[in-house]
mmCIF file of C-alpha atoms in Angstrom:
data_model
loop_
_atom_site.group_PDB
_atom_site.id
_atom_site.type_symbol
_atom_site.label_atom_id
_atom_site.label_comp_id
_atom_site.label_asym_id
_atom_site.label_seq_id
_atom_site.Cartn_x
_atom_site.Cartn_y
_atom_site.Cartn_z
ATOM 1 C CA MET A 208 86.868 47.147 47.039
ATOM 2 C CA LYS A 209 87.500 46.820 50.596
ATOM 3 C CA ILE A 210 84.677 48.399 52.732
ATOM 4 C CA ALA A 211 84.734 48.850 56.445
ATOM 5 C CA LEU A 212 81.381 48.930 58.169
ATOM 6 C CA ALA A 213 81.372 51.411 60.856
ATOM 7 C CA TYR A 214 78.667 50.913 63.590
ATOM 8 C CA ASN A 215 77.571 51.130 67.101
ATOM 9 C CA LEU A 216 76.003 48.028 68.488
ATOM 10 C CA LYS A 217 73.018 48.522 70.721
ATOM 11 C CA PRO A 218 73.401 46.443 74.000
ATOM 12 C CA THR A 219 70.779 43.457 74.358
ATOM 13 C CA SER A 220 70.671 43.894 78.101
ATOM 14 C CA VAL A 221 69.080 47.327 78.147
ATOM 15 C CA PRO A 222 65.032 47.151 78.756
ATOM 16 C CA ALA A 223 62.903 48.333 75.981
ATOM 17 C CA TRP A 224 61.545 51.452 77.788
ATOM 18 C CA ASP A 225 65.273 52.667 78.271
ATOM 19 C CA ASP A 226 66.130 55.029 75.358
ATOM 20 C CA THR A 227 69.703 55.490 76.069
ATOM 21 C CA TYR A 228 70.946 53.461 72.979
ATOM 22 C CA ALA A 229 67.817 53.923 70.774
ATOM 23 C CA GLU A 230 69.947 55.371 67.957
ATOM 24 C CA TRP A 231 72.336 52.485 67.914
ATOM 25 C CA ASP A 232 71.876 49.451 65.580
ATOM 26 C CA ASP A 233 70.996 45.855 66.592
ATOM 27 C CA LEU A 234 73.016 42.896 65.437
ATOM 28 C CA GLU A 235 70.268 41.954 62.737
ATOM 29 C CA THR A 236 70.767 45.368 61.014
ATOM 30 C CA ILE A 237 74.515 45.389 61.185
ATOM 31 C CA GLU A 238 74.610 41.723 59.690
ATOM 32 C CA ALA A 239 72.083 42.889 56.938
ATOM 33 C CA VAL A 240 74.268 45.649 55.741
ATOM 34 C CA ARG A 241 77.522 43.471 56.089
ATOM 35 C CA ASP A 242 75.755 40.941 53.893
ATOM 36 C CA ALA A 243 74.450 43.376 51.389
ATOM 37 C CA LEU A 244 77.954 44.871 51.000
ATOM 38 C CA ALA A 245 79.668 41.421 50.789
ATOM 39 C CA ALA A 246 77.593 40.851 47.686
ATOM 40 C CA ASP A 247 80.079 42.938 45.805
ATOM 41 C CA HIS A 248 83.079 43.871 48.220
ATOM 42 C CA GLU A 249 85.251 42.597 50.727
ATOM 43 C CA VAL A 250 83.783 43.785 54.051
ATOM 44 C CA VAL A 251 85.334 44.309 57.585
ATOM 45 C CA LEU A 252 83.430 45.299 60.631
ATOM 46 C CA VAL A 253 84.642 48.188 62.736
ATOM 47 C CA GLU A 254 82.878 49.069 65.972
ATOM 48 C CA ALA A 255 83.058 52.948 66.525
ATOM 49 C CA ASP A 256 84.138 52.868 70.059
ATOM 50 C CA ALA A 257 87.256 54.451 71.666
ATOM 51 C CA ARG A 258 89.710 52.190 69.587
ATOM 52 C CA VAL A 259 87.952 53.109 66.304
ATOM 53 C CA GLU A 260 90.977 55.047 64.765
ATOM 54 C CA SER A 261 93.456 52.053 65.311
ATOM 55 C CA ARG A 262 90.818 49.662 63.950
ATOM 56 C CA ILE A 263 90.226 51.655 60.788
ATOM 57 C CA VAL A 264 94.137 52.344 60.354
ATOM 58 C CA GLN A 265 94.662 48.644 60.646
ATOM 59 C CA ALA A 266 91.839 47.544 58.266
ATOM 60 C CA ALA A 267 93.022 50.067 55.507
ATOM 61 C CA PRO A 268 89.686 50.117 53.840
ATOM 62 C CA ASP A 269 89.026 51.838 50.423
ATOM 63 C CA LEU A 270 85.579 53.201 51.740
ATOM 64 C CA ILE A 271 83.881 53.348 54.990
ATOM 65 C CA PHE A 272 80.233 52.606 55.107
ATOM 66 C CA ASN A 273 79.100 54.916 57.981
ATOM 67 C CA MET A 274 76.229 54.044 60.279
ATOM 68 C CA ALA A 275 77.967 54.929 63.598
ATOM 69 C CA GLU A 276 76.005 57.103 65.772
ATOM 70 C CA GLY A 277 78.684 57.968 68.205
ATOM 71 C CA TRP A 278 79.013 57.781 71.895
ATOM 72 C CA HIS A 279 78.689 61.071 73.803
ATOM 73 C CA GLY A 280 78.017 64.805 73.142
ATOM 74 C CA ALA A 281 75.972 67.021 70.949
ATOM 75 C CA TRP A 282 78.314 66.287 67.921
ATOM 76 C CA ARG A 283 78.411 62.639 68.389
ATOM 77 C CA GLU A 284 77.287 61.784 64.911
ATOM 78 C CA ALA A 285 80.004 63.997 63.509
ATOM 79 C CA GLN A 286 82.898 62.513 65.519
ATOM 80 C CA LEU A 287 83.624 59.407 63.225
ATOM 81 C CA PRO A 288 83.145 61.648 59.927
ATOM 82 C CA ALA A 289 85.573 64.206 61.383
ATOM 83 C CA LEU A 290 88.020 61.503 62.062
ATOM 84 C CA LEU A 291 87.801 60.043 58.649
ATOM 85 C CA GLU A 292 88.048 63.701 56.930
ATOM 86 C CA HIS A 293 91.188 64.077 59.014
ATOM 87 C CA LEU A 294 92.580 60.807 57.693
ATOM 88 C CA LYS A 295 91.303 61.401 54.223
ATOM 89 C CA ILE A 296 89.488 58.064 54.116
ATOM 90 C CA PRO A 297 86.282 58.169 51.869
ATOM 91 C CA PHE A 298 82.962 57.415 53.560
ATOM 92 C CA THR A 299 79.393 57.267 52.711
ATOM 93 C CA GLY A 300 76.889 59.790 53.684
ATOM 94 C CA SER A 301 77.059 63.415 54.889
ATOM 95 C CA SER A 302 80.039 65.538 56.185
ATOM 96 C CA ALA A 303 80.821 66.013 59.780
ATOM 97 C CA ARG A 304 79.385 69.343 59.444
ATOM 98 C CA THR A 305 76.046 68.299 58.109
ATOM 99 C CA LEU A 306 75.722 65.539 60.762
ATOM 100 C CA ALA A 307 76.526 68.012 63.537
ATOM 101 C CA LEU A 308 73.928 70.368 62.190
ATOM 102 C CA GLY A 309 71.384 67.546 61.739
ATOM 103 C CA LEU A 310 71.469 66.478 65.139
ATOM 104 C CA ASP A 311 71.168 70.016 66.610
ATOM 105 C CA LYS A 312 67.444 70.670 66.028
ATOM 106 C CA ALA A 313 67.883 74.504 66.734
ATOM 107 C CA ALA A 314 70.743 74.733 64.250
ATOM 108 C CA THR A 315 68.671 72.759 61.556
ATOM 109 C CA LYS A 316 65.820 75.228 62.084
ATOM 110 C CA ARG A 317 68.142 78.257 61.483
ATOM 111 C CA VAL A 318 69.525 76.861 58.276
ATOM 112 C CA LEU A 319 66.194 75.893 57.006
ATOM 113 C CA ARG A 320 64.852 79.489 57.892
ATOM 114 C CA GLN A 321 67.960 81.145 56.065
ATOM 115 C CA HIS A 322 66.794 79.175 53.046
ATOM 116 C CA GLY A 323 63.224 80.240 53.253
ATOM 117 C CA LEU A 324 62.097 76.790 54.118
ATOM 118 C CA PRO A 325 59.091 76.340 56.602
ATOM 119 C CA THR A 326 59.600 74.701 60.043
ATOM 120 C CA PRO A 327 57.546 75.124 63.294
ATOM 121 C CA ASP A 328 58.356 77.971 65.470
ATOM 122 C CA GLY A 329 60.682 76.913 68.247
ATOM 123 C CA VAL A 330 62.409 78.216 71.424
ATOM 124 C CA VAL A 331 65.344 76.653 73.070
ATOM 125 C CA MET A 332 64.841 76.603 76.927
ATOM 126 C CA HIS A 333 67.758 76.056 79.449
ATOM 127 C CA GLN A 334 65.645 76.531 82.371
ATOM 128 C CA PRO A 335 62.178 75.297 83.479
ATOM 129 C CA ASP A 336 60.936 78.800 84.321
ATOM 130 C CA GLN A 337 62.441 80.483 81.354
ATOM 131 C CA ALA A 338 60.181 82.700 79.321
ATOM 132 C CA CYS A 339 58.775 80.857 76.313
ATOM 133 C CA ASP A 340 57.734 83.201 73.586
ATOM 134 C CA LEU A 341 55.467 80.961 71.498
ATOM 135 C CA SER A 342 52.016 82.297 71.278
ATOM 136 C CA SER A 343 49.645 79.544 72.125
ATOM 137 C CA PHE A 344 49.332 75.912 73.190
ATOM 138 C CA PRO A 345 49.674 72.875 72.498
ATOM 139 C CA LEU A 346 53.597 72.876 72.361
ATOM 140 C CA MET A 347 55.851 70.149 71.699
ATOM 141 C CA VAL A 348 58.711 69.675 74.189
ATOM 142 C CA LYS A 349 61.669 67.486 72.953
ATOM 143 C CA PRO A 350 65.615 67.136 73.707
ATOM 144 C CA LEU A 351 67.668 69.451 71.580
ATOM 145 C CA TYR A 352 70.392 66.839 70.525
ATOM 146 C CA GLU A 353 68.715 63.420 70.305
ATOM 147 C CA GLY A 354 67.250 61.333 67.408
ATOM 148 C CA SER A 355 65.261 58.009 67.039
ATOM 149 C CA SER A 356 62.437 59.649 69.201
ATOM 150 C CA LYS A 357 64.675 59.765 72.216
ATOM 151 C CA GLY A 358 62.916 61.949 74.851
ATOM 152 C CA ILE A 359 59.647 62.196 72.934
ATOM 153 C CA TRP A 360 56.717 60.596 74.889
ATOM 154 C CA GLY A 361 52.916 61.237 74.529
ATOM 155 C CA GLU A 362 53.318 63.678 77.636
ATOM 156 C CA SER A 363 55.772 65.577 75.450
ATOM 157 C CA VAL A 364 52.780 67.570 73.974
ATOM 158 C CA VAL A 365 51.779 69.861 76.535
ATOM 159 C CA SER A 366 48.696 72.168 76.839
ATOM 160 C CA ASN A 367 49.431 74.577 79.697
ATOM 161 C CA PRO A 368 52.317 76.471 81.398
ATOM 162 C CA VAL A 369 52.498 73.811 84.435
ATOM 163 C CA ASP A 370 52.994 70.913 82.052
ATOM 164 C CA LEU A 371 55.377 72.804 79.999
ATOM 165 C CA ARG A 372 57.638 73.583 82.736
ATOM 166 C CA ARG A 373 57.421 69.826 84.049
ATOM 167 C CA GLN A 374 58.396 68.515 80.677
ATOM 168 C CA VAL A 375 61.259 71.098 80.066
ATOM 169 C CA ARG A 376 62.566 70.034 83.531
ATOM 170 C CA ARG A 377 62.403 66.482 82.606
ATOM 171 C CA VAL A 378 64.516 66.883 79.618
ATOM 172 C CA LEU A 379 67.125 68.919 81.337
ATOM 173 C CA GLU A 380 67.461 66.462 84.137
ATOM 174 C CA ARG A 381 67.141 63.120 82.042
ATOM 175 C CA TYR A 382 69.030 64.059 79.043
ATOM 176 C CA GLU A 383 71.398 66.832 80.549
ATOM 177 C CA GLN A 384 70.691 69.239 77.565
ATOM 178 C CA PRO A 385 68.401 72.017 76.703
ATOM 179 C CA ALA A 386 64.852 71.489 75.445
ATOM 180 C CA LEU A 387 63.519 72.452 72.355
ATOM 181 C CA VAL A 388 59.924 73.697 72.541
ATOM 182 C CA GLU A 389 57.929 74.004 69.312
ATOM 183 C CA THR A 390 54.432 74.874 67.995
ATOM 184 C CA PHE A 391 52.614 71.653 67.642
ATOM 185 C CA LEU A 392 51.334 71.062 64.103
ATOM 186 C CA PRO A 393 48.006 69.239 64.030
ATOM 187 C CA GLY A 394 48.109 67.788 60.618
ATOM 188 C CA ARG A 395 49.108 64.729 58.761
ATOM 189 C CA GLU A 396 52.761 63.539 59.124
ATOM 190 C CA PHE A 397 55.094 62.277 56.416
ATOM 191 C CA THR A 398 58.653 61.072 56.131
ATOM 192 C CA VAL A 399 60.535 61.543 52.795
ATOM 193 C CA ALA A 400 63.542 59.468 51.957
ATOM 194 C CA LEU A 401 66.053 60.869 49.362
ATOM 195 C CA LEU A 402 69.041 59.530 47.462
ATOM 196 C CA GLY A 403 71.528 61.406 45.416
ATOM 197 C CA ASN A 404 73.912 64.532 45.317
ATOM 198 C CA GLY A 405 73.866 67.984 43.991
ATOM 199 C CA VAL A 406 71.101 68.513 41.541
ATOM 200 C CA HIS A 407 70.422 64.775 40.933
ATOM 201 C CA VAL A 408 68.456 63.967 44.101
ATOM 202 C CA GLU A 409 65.779 61.268 43.734
ATOM 203 C CA VAL A 410 62.702 61.421 46.011
ATOM 204 C CA LEU A 411 61.401 58.107 46.974
ATOM 205 C CA PRO A 412 57.852 57.295 47.586
ATOM 206 C CA VAL A 413 56.507 59.134 50.511
ATOM 207 C CA VAL A 414 55.708 57.414 53.697
ATOM 208 C CA GLU A 415 52.760 58.595 55.931
ATOM 209 C CA ILE A 416 52.597 57.881 59.576
ATOM 210 C CA ARG A 417 49.156 56.960 60.268
ATOM 211 C CA PHE A 418 48.224 57.704 63.894
ATOM 212 C CA SER A 419 44.878 55.963 63.508
ATOM 213 C CA ALA A 420 46.939 52.741 64.158
ATOM 214 C CA LEU A 421 47.751 53.945 67.746
ATOM 215 C CA HIS A 422 45.176 53.328 70.505
ATOM 216 C CA ARG A 423 42.445 55.910 70.875
ATOM 217 C CA GLU A 424 43.952 57.775 73.772
ATOM 218 C CA ALA A 425 47.315 57.968 72.351
ATOM 219 C CA VAL A 426 48.659 61.462 71.432
ATOM 220 C CA PRO A 427 49.179 61.711 67.474
ATOM 221 C CA ILE A 428 52.816 61.849 67.323
ATOM 222 C CA TYR A 429 55.500 59.168 66.490
ATOM 223 C CA SER A 430 56.697 58.939 70.137
ATOM 224 C CA TYR A 431 59.178 56.546 71.589
ATOM 225 C CA GLU A 432 56.367 54.435 72.897
ATOM 226 C CA ALA A 433 54.958 54.195 69.223
ATOM 227 C CA LYS A 434 58.350 53.537 67.741
ATOM 228 C CA TRP A 435 59.940 51.166 70.128
ATOM 229 C CA LEU A 436 57.186 49.772 72.584
ATOM 230 C CA TRP A 437 53.895 49.423 70.916
ATOM 231 C CA ASP A 438 55.174 48.352 67.302
ATOM 232 C CA THR A 439 57.297 45.318 67.511
ATOM 233 C CA PRO A 440 58.050 42.509 65.114
ATOM 234 C CA ALA A 441 55.915 40.271 67.125
ATOM 235 C CA ARG A 442 52.997 42.739 67.096
ATOM 236 C CA PRO A 443 53.401 45.157 64.314
ATOM 237 C CA LEU A 444 51.234 48.352 64.086
ATOM 238 C CA ASP A 445 49.815 49.236 60.776
ATOM 239 C CA ILE A 446 51.349 52.583 61.312
ATOM 240 C CA PHE A 447 53.068 53.346 58.061
ATOM 241 C CA HIS A 448 51.431 53.754 54.690
ATOM 242 C CA CYS A 449 53.668 53.927 51.531
ATOM 243 C CA PRO A 450 53.073 55.388 49.177
ATOM 244 C CA ALA A 451 51.084 57.898 50.956
ATOM 245 C CA GLU A 452 47.568 58.587 49.766
ATOM 246 C CA ILE A 453 48.175 62.177 48.834
ATOM 247 C CA ASP A 454 47.033 64.236 45.682
ATOM 248 C CA ALA A 455 49.763 65.033 42.999
ATOM 249 C CA ALA A 456 49.940 68.690 44.244
ATOM 250 C CA LEU A 457 50.900 67.699 47.699
ATOM 251 C CA ALA A 458 53.306 65.035 46.496
ATOM 252 C CA GLU A 459 55.100 67.570 44.329
ATOM 253 C CA GLN A 460 55.118 70.111 47.147
ATOM 254 C CA LEU A 461 56.755 67.562 49.649
ATOM 255 C CA ALA A 462 59.323 66.498 47.119
ATOM 256 C CA ALA A 463 60.379 70.197 46.150
ATOM 257 C CA LEU A 464 60.318 71.042 49.679
ATOM 258 C CA CYS A 465 62.599 68.116 50.780
ATOM 259 C CA ARG A 466 65.004 68.550 47.952
ATOM 260 C CA ARG A 467 65.619 72.086 48.808
ATOM 261 C CA ALA A 468 66.252 71.162 52.523
ATOM 262 C CA PHE A 469 68.548 68.291 51.303
ATOM 263 C CA ARG A 470 70.678 70.933 49.586
ATOM 264 C CA ALA A 471 70.278 73.596 52.237
ATOM 265 C CA LEU A 472 71.862 71.369 54.937
ATOM 266 C CA GLU A 473 74.428 70.083 52.218
ATOM 267 C CA CYS A 474 73.380 66.523 52.710
ATOM 268 C CA ARG A 475 75.248 63.728 50.729
ATOM 269 C CA ASP A 476 74.097 60.306 49.307
ATOM 270 C CA TRP A 477 70.904 59.986 51.453
ATOM 271 C CA CYS A 478 68.767 61.605 54.011
ATOM 272 C CA ARG A 479 65.234 61.324 55.463
ATOM 273 C CA ILE A 480 63.303 64.157 56.393
ATOM 274 C CA ASP A 481 60.193 64.308 58.647
ATOM 275 C CA VAL A 482 57.444 66.689 57.613
ATOM 276 C CA ARG A 483 53.946 67.619 59.306
ATOM 277 C CA LEU A 484 51.178 69.581 57.920
ATOM 278 C CA ASP A 485 49.925 72.720 59.786
ATOM 279 C CA ALA A 486 46.163 73.545 60.580
ATOM 280 C CA CYS A 487 45.897 74.969 56.992
ATOM 281 C CA GLY A 488 47.476 71.781 55.293
ATOM 282 C CA ALA A 489 50.751 73.488 54.672
ATOM 283 C CA PRO A 490 53.885 71.434 55.087
ATOM 284 C CA ALA A 491 56.537 72.232 57.573
ATOM 285 C CA ILE A 492 59.932 70.310 58.294
ATOM 286 C CA LEU A 493 60.191 68.848 61.688
ATOM 287 C CA GLU A 494 63.578 67.182 61.524
ATOM 288 C CA MET A 495 66.476 66.111 59.077
ATOM 289 C CA ASN A 496 68.028 62.624 59.255
ATOM 290 C CA PRO A 497 71.183 62.585 57.348
ATOM 291 C CA LEU A 498 72.228 59.333 59.033
ATOM 292 C CA PRO A 499 68.911 57.424 58.489
ATOM 293 C CA GLY A 500 67.844 54.187 60.350
ATOM 294 C CA ILE A 501 67.743 51.060 58.030
ATOM 295 C CA LEU A 502 66.193 48.193 59.912
ATOM 296 C CA PRO A 503 66.031 45.215 57.617
ATOM 297 C CA HIS A 504 63.089 43.216 58.878
ATOM 298 C CA ALA A 505 59.853 43.738 56.896
ATOM 299 C CA ASP A 506 57.934 44.273 60.135
ATOM 300 C CA SER A 507 60.439 46.664 61.802
ATOM 301 C CA HIS A 508 58.690 49.618 60.101
ATOM 302 C CA SER A 509 61.890 51.392 58.985
ATOM 303 C CA CYS A 510 60.898 54.169 56.744
ATOM 304 C CA PHE A 511 63.762 54.419 54.274
ATOM 305 C CA PRO A 512 63.709 50.559 53.413
ATOM 306 C CA GLN A 513 60.064 50.690 52.949
ATOM 307 C CA ALA A 514 60.308 53.680 50.757
ATOM 308 C CA ALA A 515 63.016 51.995 48.765
ATOM 309 C CA ALA A 516 60.981 48.814 48.325
ATOM 310 C CA GLN A 517 58.217 50.768 46.896
ATOM 311 C CA ALA A 518 60.607 52.225 44.494
ATOM 312 C CA GLY A 519 61.512 48.705 43.244
ATOM 313 C CA MET A 520 64.682 48.305 45.306
ATOM 314 C CA THR A 521 65.613 45.529 47.652
ATOM 315 C CA TYR A 522 67.490 46.115 50.830
ATOM 316 C CA THR A 523 70.676 45.008 49.169
ATOM 317 C CA ASP A 524 69.957 47.408 46.198
ATOM 318 C CA LEU A 525 69.612 50.242 48.525
ATOM 319 C CA ILE A 526 72.886 49.764 50.322
ATOM 320 C CA ARG A 527 74.526 49.222 46.850
ATOM 321 C CA ARG A 528 73.024 52.601 45.796
ATOM 322 C CA VAL A 529 74.403 54.316 48.671
ATOM 323 C CA VAL A 530 77.942 53.052 48.005
ATOM 324 C CA ALA A 531 77.665 53.850 44.281
ATOM 325 C CA LEU A 532 76.629 57.455 45.113
ATOM 326 C CA ALA A 533 79.418 57.846 47.470
ATOM 327 C CA CYS A 534 82.013 56.580 44.992
ATOM 328 C CA GLU A 535 80.646 58.690 42.150
ATOM 329 C CA ARG A 536 80.847 61.768 44.461
ATOM 330 C CA TYR A 537 84.534 61.059 45.355
ATOM 331 C CA GLU A 538 85.260 60.458 41.650
ATOM 332 C CA SER A 539 83.804 63.798 40.625
ATOM 333 C CA SER A 540 85.554 65.763 43.178
ATOM 334 C CA GLY A 541 88.898 64.476 41.892
#
């Protein structure tokens, strides 16, 4: 089978503190996915830039392995899938609709709540002085349409109205989009990787994000600093623990919750879901990641490959599994 690998390549000239291209993939990841696909298939690389349509038409692939994050706008992750749906070219992962919903944190919350799934209370703020209906501090302030911890720094957790207004203004000015303000949950944080479709969705071993690995003054969140500045292959933090040390009841609760969320957002093939416990130890969904990151290096602390490894899968096995799930899905749909 001929597979086109669609991607956005992260520029090497951007300093680490600049989060503009945080969602894009580096060359090591693109080459690792290419090599995994090439074990069984003919592979062509397709950069998802302004010429992506002509490149895909020229390549004439049987399937697109989609890891393209898109260029601009609130629906950027959905742009390539929408094009592929228009061209009737099969691709891995979720539909344009699901990817658009997943990147819009407020829309995700609405869908989750419609299905009776817990998520922190939140308010979308378009102005720094807008009234915030959330009852008490601390609160979390984040950009509405970003992923990969873009716009989430230690100072994003605020404890008073002055800091709230300052952080909302920062999001509005830096990211040119509304801010989502959420009730801050003080409990443990987990991320759950899922593979499958329909009623057949496998939950991989749960990853816990251990904030004790951060320095003592750090705010206990998986911020941009924690993900991209403090935790590096050269100096890795012992921040992930997989499988998480949790009892059977919580493990089952997390699995059931994430399976329901997977179906509610109509995810396909794979998704990673971030969950945090409230003050009473009850889990709530923070974010859905239907286009999950898959850094290949063992010290890169990429959650999905780590969970897959604990389930007995190599990196190549994981990529093969996603391709197989997509093929089965298209075959079953006729």
